[in-house]
Amino acid sequence: MSTGRLGEGDTAVQQTIFDAKADLLTATAADTPARLAVGTNNHTLIADSSAATGLSYAAGSKATLTTTGDILYASSANTPARLGIGSSGQVLTVSGGIPGWATASSSSTFAGCRVYKSAAQSIPNATGTAITFNSEDFDTDNYHSTSTNTSRITIPAGKAGYYFITGRCYFGAVGSVKPFAASIIKNGTTNIGGIEIDSSVTYETGRQVSGISYLSVGDYVELYAYQETGGNFDVTQNNNRTMLAVGLLGA
Amino acid sequence: MVKCNRPINLNGIELRQELLSVGIQISNEPLAVRLDGNNDLWLDIAENDAVAAKAVVAAHNGTILALEPTVQDKLTLVGLSIDDLKTALGLGGN
């Protein structure tokens, strides 16, 4: 860089081009100096081909983030926006394509149902028989109906996942040792769990079965009872006797 | 599985024997003869045996044995209970 006096006819930037504190010297074209006034506090200088000087001030991260806990995101292309801090315990979620704070769902929310019989059901000899259930202990999401397909617990929309399934067939006492069995059947075909044990001759006979299975929306499970007394034989009723229950363990 | 109409008097052991007698193979598994929640009868047999099996089922009139009396029933007839029996045998009552 050379220094010295300007000669006559020389072109130089005159100091009068600056009018205010923080003015910048730029150019609107080749050999065309121009003044750029300072922008708003905390705005940043960006290249801007749409501006005459090719430069402009715009709100950047420092101008956008105004409060402790603020989060910077883009509300559209090249448009920074501020998301204020949420409340204690809230979690960051997405709604409508932008981030937001929401109350966390409780991890202890339970889904499932437990159904039982309030009347006895006759089981034919040596015939696996689906138990129908006319009473519900609880049913969080309409897994079961007491009017249609009452033998079934059906997985409702949004509740697919791994389930713990348990069922119990309770029979009356018999006069001699006979085989009794219970099975949990998925979609009418797949045996999830079953047990067959000879009865006692003194006490009522209960058969408890359980299993864990992945159940998709629309899948259903049923409890089947089986006995070989030679005649029809009842499974007995009440909440603590013949029942079927499912509980969602996780997706 | 082949779906059939449920006979009124259904005895799964006798029905299995009747099916076998006409050459239809069926398992002794508890659910090889089953009633679903709508009271329809299902047989775990080959599909090509369906017509013959349905004829067997339609003709089926199973024996329904009277239940053998339980120990409690027998004791009650002579004015005793299970606890009485336990006490008499030195096993203690409830």
CSV table of C-alpha atoms in Angstrom, one decimal:
chain,number,residue,atom,x,y,z
A,1,MET,CA,0.0,0.0,0.0
A,2,SER,CA,1.4,3.4,-1.0
A,3,THR,CA,0.9,6.6,0.9
A,4,GLY,CA,1.2,10.3,-0.1
A,5,ARG,CA,-0.8,13.3,-1.3
A,6,LEU,CA,-3.6,12.9,-3.8
A,7,GLY,CA,-2.8,14.4,-7.1
A,8,GLU,CA,-5.3,16.7,-9.0
A,9,GLY,CA,-8.0,14.6,-10.6
A,10,ASP,CA,-7.3,11.6,-8.4
A,11,THR,CA,-10.4,9.9,-7.0
A,12,ALA,CA,-10.6,9.2,-3.3
A,13,VAL,CA,-13.1,8.3,-0.8
A,14,GLN,CA,-14.0,11.5,1.1
A,15,GLN,CA,-14.4,11.3,4.8
A,16,THR,CA,-17.8,13.0,4.5
A,17,ILE,CA,-19.3,9.8,3.2
A,18,PHE,CA,-19.5,8.7,6.9
A,19,ASP,CA,-22.5,10.2,8.6
A,20,ALA,CA,-22.8,8.3,11.8
A,21,LYS,CA,-21.2,6.1,14.3
A,22,ALA,CA,-20.5,2.6,13.0
A,23,ASP,CA,-21.2,3.5,9.3
A,24,LEU,CA,-19.5,1.0,7.0
A,25,LEU,CA,-17.9,1.7,3.7
A,26,THR,CA,-19.1,-0.6,0.9
A,27,ALA,CA,-19.8,-0.4,-2.8
A,28,THR,CA,-23.0,-0.5,-4.9
A,29,ALA,CA,-20.9,-1.4,-8.0
A,30,ALA,CA,-17.4,-1.3,-9.3
A,31,ASP,CA,-15.7,2.0,-8.4
A,32,THR,CA,-18.9,3.1,-6.6
A,33,PRO,CA,-18.4,3.6,-2.9
A,34,ALA,CA,-21.4,3.7,-0.7
A,35,ARG,CA,-22.3,4.0,3.0
A,36,LEU,CA,-24.0,1.3,4.9
A,37,ALA,CA,-25.6,2.6,8.2
A,38,VAL,CA,-25.3,0.4,11.2
A,39,GLY,CA,-28.1,-2.1,11.9
A,40,THR,CA,-30.2,-2.8,14.9
A,41,ASN,CA,-28.4,-3.8,18.1
A,42,ASN,CA,-27.4,-7.5,18.1
A,43,HIS,CA,-28.2,-7.9,14.4
A,44,THR,CA,-25.5,-9.4,12.3
A,45,LEU,CA,-24.1,-8.3,8.9
A,46,ILE,CA,-24.9,-10.8,6.1
A,47,ALA,CA,-24.2,-10.9,2.4
A,48,ASP,CA,-27.4,-9.9,0.6
A,49,SER,CA,-27.4,-9.6,-3.2
A,50,SER,CA,-30.9,-8.1,-3.1
A,51,ALA,CA,-29.5,-5.0,-1.2
A,52,ALA,CA,-28.0,-2.2,-3.2
A,53,THR,CA,-24.8,-2.5,-1.3
A,54,GLY,CA,-24.8,-6.3,-1.3
A,55,LEU,CA,-24.9,-6.3,2.5
A,56,SER,CA,-27.6,-6.0,5.1
A,57,TYR,CA,-28.2,-6.4,8.8
A,58,ALA,CA,-30.5,-9.2,9.9
A,59,ALA,CA,-31.5,-10.8,13.2
A,60,GLY,CA,-29.1,-13.7,13.9
A,61,SER,CA,-28.9,-16.0,16.8
A,62,LYS,CA,-27.9,-13.4,19.3
A,63,ALA,CA,-30.9,-11.2,18.4
A,64,THR,CA,-33.3,-14.1,18.3
A,65,LEU,CA,-32.3,-15.6,21.6
A,66,THR,CA,-33.7,-13.2,24.2
A,67,THR,CA,-34.3,-15.3,27.2
A,68,THR,CA,-32.5,-17.9,29.3
A,69,GLY,CA,-33.4,-21.4,28.0
A,70,ASP,CA,-34.4,-20.2,24.5
A,71,ILE,CA,-33.8,-22.6,21.7
A,72,LEU,CA,-33.0,-21.5,18.1
A,73,TYR,CA,-34.8,-23.2,15.2
A,74,ALA,CA,-35.9,-22.3,11.7
A,75,SER,CA,-39.6,-21.4,11.3
A,76,SER,CA,-39.0,-21.6,7.5
A,77,ALA,CA,-36.0,-21.7,5.2
A,78,ASN,CA,-33.3,-19.2,6.3
A,79,THR,CA,-35.7,-17.8,9.0
A,80,PRO,CA,-34.4,-18.2,12.5
A,81,ALA,CA,-37.0,-18.3,15.3
A,82,ARG,CA,-37.0,-18.6,19.0
A,83,LEU,CA,-38.6,-21.3,21.1
A,84,GLY,CA,-39.0,-20.2,24.7
A,85,ILE,CA,-38.1,-22.7,27.4
A,86,GLY,CA,-40.9,-25.0,28.5
A,87,SER,CA,-42.1,-25.9,31.9
A,88,SER,CA,-40.3,-28.3,34.3
A,89,GLY,CA,-40.9,-31.9,33.2
A,90,GLN,CA,-42.0,-31.0,29.7
A,91,VAL,CA,-40.4,-32.7,26.7
A,92,LEU,CA,-39.5,-31.5,23.3
A,93,THR,CA,-41.9,-32.7,20.6
A,94,VAL,CA,-42.8,-31.9,17.1
A,95,SER,CA,-46.1,-30.6,16.0
A,96,GLY,CA,-47.0,-29.3,12.6
A,97,GLY,CA,-43.4,-29.6,11.5
A,98,ILE,CA,-41.9,-27.4,14.2
A,99,PRO,CA,-40.6,-28.1,17.6
A,100,GLY,CA,-42.6,-27.4,20.7
A,101,TRP,CA,-42.8,-28.3,24.4
A,102,ALA,CA,-45.4,-30.8,25.7
A,103,THR,CA,-46.2,-32.5,28.9
A,104,ALA,CA,-44.5,-35.9,29.0
A,105,SER,CA,-46.9,-38.9,28.9
A,106,SER,CA,-46.6,-40.9,32.0
A,107,SER,CA,-44.7,-44.1,31.5
A,108,SER,CA,-46.9,-45.8,34.0
A,109,THR,CA,-50.1,-45.5,31.9
A,110,PHE,CA,-51.5,-49.0,31.7
A,111,ALA,CA,-53.3,-50.6,28.8
A,112,GLY,CA,-55.1,-53.9,29.0
A,113,CYS,CA,-58.2,-55.7,30.2
A,114,ARG,CA,-59.4,-58.5,32.5
A,115,VAL,CA,-62.6,-60.3,31.8
A,116,TYR,CA,-64.4,-63.1,33.7
A,117,LYS,CA,-67.6,-65.1,33.8
A,118,SER,CA,-70.6,-64.3,35.9
A,119,ALA,CA,-72.3,-67.5,34.8
A,120,ALA,CA,-71.1,-71.1,34.4
A,121,GLN,CA,-70.4,-72.5,31.0
A,122,SER,CA,-70.8,-76.1,30.0
A,123,ILE,CA,-67.8,-77.8,28.3
A,124,PRO,CA,-68.5,-80.9,26.2
A,125,ASN,CA,-66.4,-84.0,26.9
A,126,ALA,CA,-63.0,-84.0,25.1
A,127,THR,CA,-63.8,-80.8,23.1
A,128,GLY,CA,-61.6,-77.7,23.4
A,129,THR,CA,-64.1,-75.0,24.0
A,130,ALA,CA,-63.6,-71.2,23.8
A,131,ILE,CA,-64.7,-69.6,27.1
A,132,THR,CA,-67.1,-66.7,26.6
A,133,PHE,CA,-66.9,-63.8,29.0
A,134,ASN,CA,-69.9,-61.7,30.0
A,135,SER,CA,-68.2,-59.5,32.6
A,136,GLU,CA,-65.3,-57.1,32.7
A,137,ASP,CA,-63.1,-56.3,35.7
A,138,PHE,CA,-61.4,-53.5,33.7
A,139,ASP,CA,-60.9,-52.6,30.0
A,140,THR,CA,-58.8,-49.5,29.3
A,141,ASP,CA,-59.3,-49.4,25.5
A,142,ASN,CA,-62.3,-51.4,24.5
A,143,TYR,CA,-60.3,-54.6,24.1
A,144,HIS,CA,-63.4,-56.7,24.8
A,145,SER,CA,-67.2,-56.6,24.1
A,146,THR,CA,-69.8,-58.3,26.3
A,147,SER,CA,-72.2,-58.5,23.3
A,148,THR,CA,-70.2,-59.6,20.3
A,149,ASN,CA,-67.3,-62.2,20.0
A,150,THR,CA,-67.4,-62.3,23.8
A,151,SER,CA,-64.7,-65.0,23.9
A,152,ARG,CA,-62.2,-62.6,22.3
A,153,ILE,CA,-59.8,-60.0,23.6
A,154,THR,CA,-58.9,-58.0,20.5
A,155,ILE,CA,-56.1,-55.5,20.2
A,156,PRO,CA,-57.4,-52.0,19.4
A,157,ALA,CA,-55.9,-49.3,17.2
A,158,GLY,CA,-52.7,-47.9,18.6
A,159,LYS,CA,-52.1,-50.7,21.1
A,160,ALA,CA,-50.0,-53.2,19.2
A,161,GLY,CA,-47.0,-54.5,21.2
A,162,TYR,CA,-45.8,-57.3,23.5
A,163,TYR,CA,-48.5,-58.5,25.9
A,164,PHE,CA,-48.5,-60.6,29.0
A,165,ILE,CA,-51.5,-62.8,28.7
A,166,THR,CA,-52.9,-65.0,31.5
A,167,GLY,CA,-56.1,-67.0,31.8
A,168,ARG,CA,-57.6,-69.4,34.2
A,169,CYS,CA,-60.3,-72.2,33.9
A,170,TYR,CA,-61.9,-73.2,37.1
A,171,PHE,CA,-63.8,-76.4,37.2
A,172,GLY,CA,-65.9,-78.0,40.0
A,173,ALA,CA,-64.7,-81.0,41.9
A,174,VAL,CA,-64.9,-84.4,40.2
A,175,GLY,CA,-65.4,-87.9,41.7
A,176,SER,CA,-62.2,-89.4,40.1
A,177,VAL,CA,-59.0,-88.3,38.6
A,178,LYS,CA,-59.7,-86.9,35.1
A,179,PRO,CA,-57.6,-84.8,32.6
A,180,PHE,CA,-58.4,-81.1,32.5
A,181,ALA,CA,-56.6,-78.5,30.3
A,182,ALA,CA,-56.6,-74.8,29.4
A,183,SER,CA,-54.9,-73.0,26.5
A,184,ILE,CA,-54.5,-69.5,25.3
A,185,ILE,CA,-55.1,-69.3,21.5
A,186,LYS,CA,-54.1,-66.4,19.3
A,187,ASN,CA,-56.3,-65.6,16.2
A,188,GLY,CA,-58.0,-69.0,16.5
A,189,THR,CA,-54.9,-71.0,15.5
A,190,THR,CA,-51.7,-70.3,17.5
A,191,ASN,CA,-51.3,-71.8,20.9
A,192,ILE,CA,-49.5,-69.3,23.1
A,193,GLY,CA,-49.6,-71.4,26.2
A,194,GLY,CA,-51.4,-74.5,27.4
A,195,ILE,CA,-51.4,-76.9,30.3
A,196,GLU,CA,-53.1,-80.3,30.9
A,197,ILE,CA,-53.1,-81.8,34.4
A,198,ASP,CA,-55.2,-84.5,36.0
A,199,SER,CA,-57.7,-83.3,38.5
A,200,SER,CA,-57.9,-83.8,42.2
A,201,VAL,CA,-60.8,-85.9,43.5
A,202,THR,CA,-61.4,-83.7,46.5
A,203,TYR,CA,-61.0,-80.1,45.4
A,204,GLU,CA,-62.1,-77.9,42.6
A,205,THR,CA,-59.8,-77.9,39.7
A,206,GLY,CA,-58.1,-74.7,38.4
A,207,ARG,CA,-55.9,-74.4,35.3
A,208,GLN,CA,-53.8,-71.3,35.0
A,209,VAL,CA,-52.0,-70.5,31.8
A,210,SER,CA,-49.9,-67.5,30.7
A,211,GLY,CA,-47.6,-66.3,28.0
A,212,ILE,CA,-46.0,-63.3,26.3
A,213,SER,CA,-46.7,-62.6,22.7
A,214,TYR,CA,-46.5,-59.8,20.2
A,215,LEU,CA,-50.0,-58.8,19.2
A,216,SER,CA,-50.8,-56.6,16.3
A,217,VAL,CA,-53.9,-54.4,15.9
A,218,GLY,CA,-56.8,-56.7,15.2
A,219,ASP,CA,-55.2,-59.8,16.7
A,220,TYR,CA,-57.2,-61.5,19.3
A,221,VAL,CA,-56.7,-64.1,22.1
A,222,GLU,CA,-59.1,-66.6,23.6
A,223,LEU,CA,-59.1,-69.0,26.5
A,224,TYR,CA,-60.0,-72.6,25.7
A,225,ALA,CA,-61.0,-75.2,28.3
A,226,TYR,CA,-60.8,-78.9,27.9
A,227,GLN,CA,-62.0,-81.8,30.1
A,228,GLU,CA,-62.5,-85.6,29.9
A,229,THR,CA,-65.0,-86.4,32.6
A,230,GLY,CA,-67.1,-88.3,30.1
A,231,GLY,CA,-69.9,-85.8,30.2
A,232,ASN,CA,-70.5,-82.2,30.0
A,233,PHE,CA,-68.8,-80.3,32.7
A,234,ASP,CA,-69.0,-76.7,33.8
A,235,VAL,CA,-66.3,-74.1,34.2
A,236,THR,CA,-67.4,-72.0,37.1
A,237,GLN,CA,-68.0,-68.3,37.4
A,238,ASN,CA,-66.9,-65.4,39.5
A,239,ASN,CA,-64.2,-62.8,39.2
A,240,ASN,CA,-61.6,-64.9,41.0
A,241,ARG,CA,-62.2,-68.0,39.0
A,242,THR,CA,-62.5,-68.4,35.2
A,243,MET,CA,-60.9,-65.3,33.7
A,244,LEU,CA,-58.7,-64.0,30.9
A,245,ALA,CA,-56.5,-60.9,31.1
A,246,VAL,CA,-53.9,-59.0,28.9
A,247,GLY,CA,-51.5,-56.3,29.8
A,248,LEU,CA,-49.4,-54.3,27.3
A,249,LEU,CA,-45.7,-54.6,28.3
A,250,GLY,CA,-44.4,-52.3,25.5
A,251,ALA,CA,-44.4,-51.7,21.8
B,1,MET,CA,-59.4,-76.7,10.3
B,2,VAL,CA,-62.8,-77.6,9.0
B,3,LYS,CA,-65.9,-75.9,10.3
B,4,CYS,CA,-69.0,-78.0,11.1
B,5,ASN,CA,-72.3,-77.5,12.7
B,6,ARG,CA,-72.3,-78.4,16.4
B,7,PRO,CA,-74.2,-81.6,17.2
B,8,ILE,CA,-76.5,-81.3,20.2
B,9,ASN,CA,-74.9,-84.1,22.1
B,10,LEU,CA,-71.2,-83.7,21.6
B,11,ASN,CA,-68.6,-86.1,22.9
B,12,GLY,CA,-65.2,-85.4,21.6
B,13,ILE,CA,-63.7,-88.9,22.3
B,14,GLU,CA,-66.6,-90.7,20.5
B,15,LEU,CA,-66.5,-88.2,17.6
B,16,ARG,CA,-62.8,-88.9,17.1
B,17,GLN,CA,-63.5,-92.6,17.1
B,18,GLU,CA,-66.3,-92.1,14.6
B,19,LEU,CA,-64.1,-90.1,12.3
B,20,LEU,CA,-61.3,-92.6,12.5
B,21,SER,CA,-63.7,-95.4,11.6
B,22,VAL,CA,-64.3,-93.8,8.2
B,23,GLY,CA,-60.6,-93.3,7.7
B,24,ILE,CA,-60.4,-89.6,8.8
B,25,GLN,CA,-57.2,-89.0,10.8
B,26,ILE,CA,-57.6,-86.6,13.7
B,27,SER,CA,-55.3,-85.9,16.6
B,28,ASN,CA,-55.9,-86.6,20.2
B,29,GLU,CA,-54.7,-83.1,21.0
B,30,PRO,CA,-57.2,-81.2,23.2
B,31,LEU,CA,-57.9,-78.6,20.5
B,32,ALA,CA,-58.2,-81.0,17.5
B,33,VAL,CA,-61.9,-80.9,18.2
B,34,ARG,CA,-63.0,-77.5,19.4
B,35,LEU,CA,-65.9,-75.2,19.8
B,36,ASP,CA,-65.2,-71.5,19.1
B,37,GLY,CA,-66.8,-68.6,20.8
B,38,ASN,CA,-69.8,-68.7,18.5
B,39,ASN,CA,-70.4,-72.3,19.3
B,40,ASP,CA,-69.2,-73.5,15.9
B,41,LEU,CA,-67.4,-76.9,15.8
B,42,TRP,CA,-63.9,-77.0,14.2
B,43,LEU,CA,-62.0,-80.2,13.4
B,44,ASP,CA,-58.3,-80.3,12.7
B,45,ILE,CA,-58.4,-82.6,9.7
B,46,ALA,CA,-57.4,-82.4,6.1
B,47,GLU,CA,-59.6,-80.2,3.8
B,48,ASN,CA,-60.2,-83.1,1.5
B,49,ASP,CA,-61.9,-85.0,4.3
B,50,ALA,CA,-64.3,-82.1,5.0
B,51,VAL,CA,-67.4,-83.6,3.2
B,52,ALA,CA,-67.0,-87.0,4.8
B,53,ALA,CA,-66.3,-85.4,8.2
B,54,LYS,CA,-69.4,-83.2,8.1
B,55,ALA,CA,-71.5,-86.3,7.4
B,56,VAL,CA,-70.0,-88.0,10.5
B,57,VAL,CA,-70.6,-84.9,12.6
B,58,ALA,CA,-74.2,-84.6,11.4
B,59,ALA,CA,-74.9,-88.2,12.5
B,60,HIS,CA,-73.0,-87.8,15.8
B,61,ASN,CA,-75.1,-88.3,18.9
B,62,GLY,CA,-72.5,-88.5,21.7
B,63,THR,CA,-73.0,-90.3,25.0
B,64,ILE,CA,-73.2,-87.8,27.8
B,65,LEU,CA,-72.3,-89.7,31.0
B,66,ALA,CA,-73.7,-88.7,34.3
B,67,LEU,CA,-71.1,-87.2,36.5
B,68,GLU,CA,-69.5,-89.5,39.0
B,69,PRO,CA,-70.4,-88.2,42.6
B,70,THR,CA,-67.6,-86.3,44.2
B,71,VAL,CA,-66.1,-87.2,47.5
B,72,GLN,CA,-68.1,-84.4,49.0
B,73,ASP,CA,-71.2,-85.8,47.4
B,74,LYS,CA,-70.6,-89.2,48.8
B,75,LEU,CA,-69.8,-87.9,52.3
B,76,THR,CA,-72.9,-85.7,52.3
B,77,LEU,CA,-75.1,-88.8,51.7
B,78,VAL,CA,-73.9,-90.2,55.0
B,79,GLY,CA,-74.0,-86.9,56.9
B,80,LEU,CA,-70.3,-86.2,56.8
B,81,SER,CA,-68.0,-83.5,55.4
B,82,ILE,CA,-64.4,-83.5,54.1
B,83,ASP,CA,-63.4,-81.9,57.4
B,84,ASP,CA,-65.1,-84.7,59.3
B,85,LEU,CA,-63.1,-87.2,57.3
B,86,LYS,CA,-59.9,-85.4,57.9
B,87,THR,CA,-60.5,-85.3,61.6
B,88,ALA,CA,-61.4,-89.0,61.6
B,89,LEU,CA,-58.1,-89.8,59.8
B,90,GLY,CA,-56.1,-87.6,62.2
B,91,LEU,CA,-55.3,-85.1,59.5
B,92,GLY,CA,-56.9,-82.2,61.2
B,93,GLY,CA,-59.8,-80.0,59.9
B,94,ASN,CA,-59.7,-76.5,58.5
